[in-house]
Amino acid sequence: MKVFLIGLPGCGKSTLAKLVAIQLGRTFVDLDIETMKGERQSIADIFTTKGEAQFRALEKTCLTKWCTRSTDFVMATGGGTPCFLSNMDLVKKSGISIFLDADINEIAGRMMNTELAKRPLFAGHDVDTIAGRVKEMRTQRIAYYNQADVKLTGSQISVDQIIKEILTLEGKP
């Protein structure tokens, strides 16, 4: 079955999806990386040169391509993926969706030490400003995220928790 991890930037989607995929013996897909590969540009560069609307269209094309594949995978979506162009409907029709609802301050702290801090919305800001922006983003996106099949909350969401939910939804003990 196809598994989609959704949630805010910095909530752990990519890290956890990779580990879950390894343990389940499935392909790991990072939608942001797949979108960047197709354009040979970073997310920041795509936003700068082509704009958000074009980025979202490219992201939708890439998501659709993966959803039509017959093979199982575990995908880390982009933070905004579920919120645009009916992507959440596509995700729900294609497999299992899991919302990783990590603590906002935890996310902001993580972002300070990663490439996410270079993205246009967060670049050059301190941890408090980033936390404020993440909180705003959560408010705007929560209605989409809450459509997920499963919601896992907290700052220490584990691979084992995710695998347990996947196996339960797949009808396996």
Tab-separated table of C-alpha atoms in Angstrom:
chain	number	residue	atom	x	y	z
A	1	MET	CA	0.000	0.000	0.000
A	2	LYS	CA	1.059	3.585	-0.588
A	3	VAL	CA	1.739	5.581	2.589
A	4	PHE	CA	1.887	9.380	2.710
A	5	LEU	CA	3.331	11.279	5.668
A	6	ILE	CA	1.937	14.805	5.847
A	7	GLY	CA	2.513	17.719	8.173
A	8	LEU	CA	4.306	21.004	8.592
A	9	PRO	CA	7.820	21.581	7.297
A	10	GLY	CA	10.271	20.287	9.894
A	11	CYS	CA	7.866	17.848	11.572
A	12	GLY	CA	10.019	14.848	10.630
A	13	LYS	CA	8.274	13.565	7.505
A	14	SER	CA	11.418	12.864	5.477
A	15	THR	CA	13.444	11.383	8.316
A	16	LEU	CA	10.625	9.139	9.527
A	17	ALA	CA	9.399	8.133	6.058
A	18	LYS	CA	12.876	6.948	5.112
A	19	LEU	CA	13.162	4.804	8.258
A	20	VAL	CA	9.627	3.431	7.921
A	21	ALA	CA	10.274	2.523	4.270
A	22	ILE	CA	13.435	0.655	5.204
A	23	GLN	CA	11.708	-1.323	7.958
A	24	LEU	CA	8.728	-2.191	5.750
A	25	GLY	CA	10.900	-2.978	2.724
A	26	ARG	CA	9.214	-0.338	0.588
A	27	THR	CA	10.513	2.402	-1.657
A	28	PHE	CA	11.128	5.751	0.038
A	29	VAL	CA	9.944	8.823	-1.858
A	30	ASP	CA	10.577	12.431	-0.874
A	31	LEU	CA	8.168	14.498	-2.975
A	32	ASP	CA	10.263	17.660	-2.625
A	33	ILE	CA	13.354	15.832	-3.917
A	34	GLU	CA	11.384	14.292	-6.780
A	35	THR	CA	10.042	17.732	-7.727
A	36	MET	CA	13.544	19.248	-7.563
A	37	LYS	CA	14.973	16.427	-9.705
A	38	GLY	CA	12.455	17.121	-12.430
A	39	GLU	CA	13.395	20.799	-12.515
A	40	ARG	CA	17.082	20.497	-11.599
A	41	GLN	CA	16.539	23.363	-9.143
A	42	SER	CA	16.124	23.677	-5.400
A	43	ILE	CA	12.675	24.390	-3.963
A	44	ALA	CA	13.837	27.924	-3.108
A	45	ASP	CA	15.049	28.462	-6.679
A	46	ILE	CA	11.802	27.141	-8.152
A	47	PHE	CA	9.822	29.530	-5.936
A	48	THR	CA	12.112	32.428	-6.895
A	49	THR	CA	12.286	31.812	-10.638
A	50	LYS	CA	8.871	30.325	-11.352
A	51	GLY	CA	6.683	31.316	-8.414
A	52	GLU	CA	4.599	29.296	-5.992
A	53	ALA	CA	1.796	28.539	-8.449
A	54	GLN	CA	4.225	26.906	-10.883
A	55	PHE	CA	5.906	25.015	-8.036
A	56	ARG	CA	2.519	23.665	-6.915
A	57	ALA	CA	1.711	22.572	-10.480
A	58	LEU	CA	5.064	20.749	-10.729
A	59	GLU	CA	4.481	19.167	-7.318
A	60	LYS	CA	1.000	18.012	-8.407
A	61	THR	CA	2.405	16.424	-11.560
A	62	CYS	CA	5.027	14.564	-9.569
A	63	LEU	CA	2.504	13.435	-6.920
A	64	THR	CA	0.121	12.200	-9.608
A	65	LYS	CA	2.935	10.256	-11.300
A	66	TRP	CA	3.741	8.444	-8.051
A	67	CYS	CA	0.096	7.825	-7.155
A	68	THR	CA	-0.523	6.061	-10.456
A	69	ARG	CA	2.323	3.600	-9.913
A	70	SER	CA	1.390	0.075	-8.967
A	71	THR	CA	4.208	-0.317	-6.430
A	72	ASP	CA	4.010	0.372	-2.702
A	73	PHE	CA	6.034	3.197	-1.212
A	74	VAL	CA	6.329	5.506	1.789
A	75	MET	CA	6.281	9.164	0.751
A	76	ALA	CA	7.255	12.278	2.635
A	77	THR	CA	5.086	14.954	1.057
A	78	GLY	CA	5.961	18.618	1.060
A	79	GLY	CA	4.435	20.555	3.943
A	80	GLY	CA	1.974	22.322	1.653
A	81	THR	CA	1.239	19.400	-0.660
A	82	PRO	CA	-2.115	18.413	0.922
A	83	CYS	CA	-3.368	22.010	0.784
A	84	PHE	CA	-3.266	22.701	-2.950
A	85	LEU	CA	-4.848	21.495	-6.195
A	86	SER	CA	-6.970	18.769	-4.557
A	87	ASN	CA	-3.814	16.884	-3.596
A	88	MET	CA	-5.322	15.628	-0.334
A	89	ASP	CA	-8.135	13.980	-2.295
A	90	LEU	CA	-5.549	12.273	-4.493
A	91	VAL	CA	-3.549	11.127	-1.459
A	92	LYS	CA	-6.642	9.701	0.234
A	93	LYS	CA	-7.721	7.836	-2.919
A	94	SER	CA	-4.228	6.426	-3.398
A	95	GLY	CA	-3.314	5.098	0.034
A	96	ILE	CA	-2.911	5.758	3.743
A	97	SER	CA	-2.230	9.279	5.010
A	98	ILE	CA	-0.593	9.973	8.372
A	99	PHE	CA	-0.467	13.480	9.849
A	100	LEU	CA	2.619	14.072	11.979
A	101	ASP	CA	1.476	16.839	14.320
A	102	ALA	CA	4.752	17.786	15.996
A	103	ASP	CA	5.146	20.584	18.554
A	104	ILE	CA	5.611	24.014	16.925
A	105	ASN	CA	8.595	24.996	19.081
A	106	GLU	CA	10.230	21.642	18.343
A	107	ILE	CA	9.736	22.245	14.613
A	108	ALA	CA	11.180	25.765	14.827
A	109	GLY	CA	14.241	24.468	16.663
A	110	ARG	CA	14.792	21.729	14.092
A	111	MET	CA	14.417	24.165	11.225
A	112	MET	CA	17.188	26.418	12.493
A	113	ASN	CA	19.702	23.641	11.798
A	114	THR	CA	18.492	22.425	8.415
A	115	GLU	CA	18.020	23.457	4.803
A	116	LEU	CA	14.441	24.404	5.687
A	117	ALA	CA	15.781	27.570	7.316
A	118	LYS	CA	16.913	28.680	3.836
A	119	ARG	CA	13.474	28.506	2.290
A	120	PRO	CA	11.972	31.893	1.419
A	121	LEU	CA	9.423	31.970	4.239
A	122	PHE	CA	12.012	31.266	6.943
A	123	ALA	CA	15.357	32.574	5.619
A	124	GLY	CA	17.246	34.929	7.918
A	125	HIS	CA	14.855	34.693	10.864
A	126	ASP	CA	15.395	33.709	14.485
A	127	VAL	CA	13.733	30.732	16.164
A	128	ASP	CA	10.896	32.814	17.679
A	129	THR	CA	9.979	34.347	14.336
A	130	ILE	CA	10.099	30.936	12.676
A	131	ALA	CA	7.876	29.494	15.442
A	132	GLY	CA	5.359	32.276	14.805
A	133	ARG	CA	5.345	31.580	11.091
A	134	VAL	CA	5.003	27.834	11.670
A	135	LYS	CA	2.043	28.519	13.978
A	136	GLU	CA	0.372	30.665	11.293
A	137	MET	CA	1.036	27.971	8.711
A	138	ARG	CA	-0.491	25.325	10.969
A	139	THR	CA	-3.619	27.436	11.422
A	140	GLN	CA	-3.979	27.819	7.646
A	141	ARG	CA	-3.331	24.151	6.872
A	142	ILE	CA	-4.880	22.217	9.760
A	143	ALA	CA	-8.181	21.566	7.967
A	144	TYR	CA	-6.274	19.701	5.245
A	145	TYR	CA	-3.969	17.854	7.626
A	146	ASN	CA	-6.925	16.737	9.758
A	147	GLN	CA	-8.311	14.816	6.763
A	148	ALA	CA	-5.528	12.254	7.209
A	149	ASP	CA	-6.424	8.682	8.111
A	150	VAL	CA	-4.218	8.867	11.212
A	151	LYS	CA	-2.982	11.735	13.379
A	152	LEU	CA	0.118	11.259	15.536
A	153	THR	CA	0.860	14.062	17.973
A	154	GLY	CA	3.904	15.039	20.002
A	155	SER	CA	7.579	15.845	19.771
A	156	GLN	CA	8.744	12.220	19.843
A	157	ILE	CA	6.722	10.515	17.105
A	158	SER	CA	8.445	7.196	16.465
A	159	VAL	CA	8.966	4.856	13.533
A	160	ASP	CA	7.320	2.088	15.566
A	161	GLN	CA	4.174	4.197	16.093
A	162	ILE	CA	3.899	4.882	12.386
A	163	ILE	CA	4.474	1.256	11.406
A	164	LYS	CA	1.865	0.088	13.935
A	165	GLU	CA	-0.706	2.462	12.396
A	166	ILE	CA	0.165	1.384	8.856
A	167	LEU	CA	-0.122	-2.309	9.660
A	168	THR	CA	-3.412	-1.743	11.468
A	169	LEU	CA	-4.884	0.118	8.494
A	170	GLU	CA	-3.599	-2.548	6.128
A	171	GLY	CA	-5.329	-5.185	8.246
A	172	LYS	CA	-2.125	-6.837	9.436
A	173	PRO	CA	-1.402	-7.604	13.089
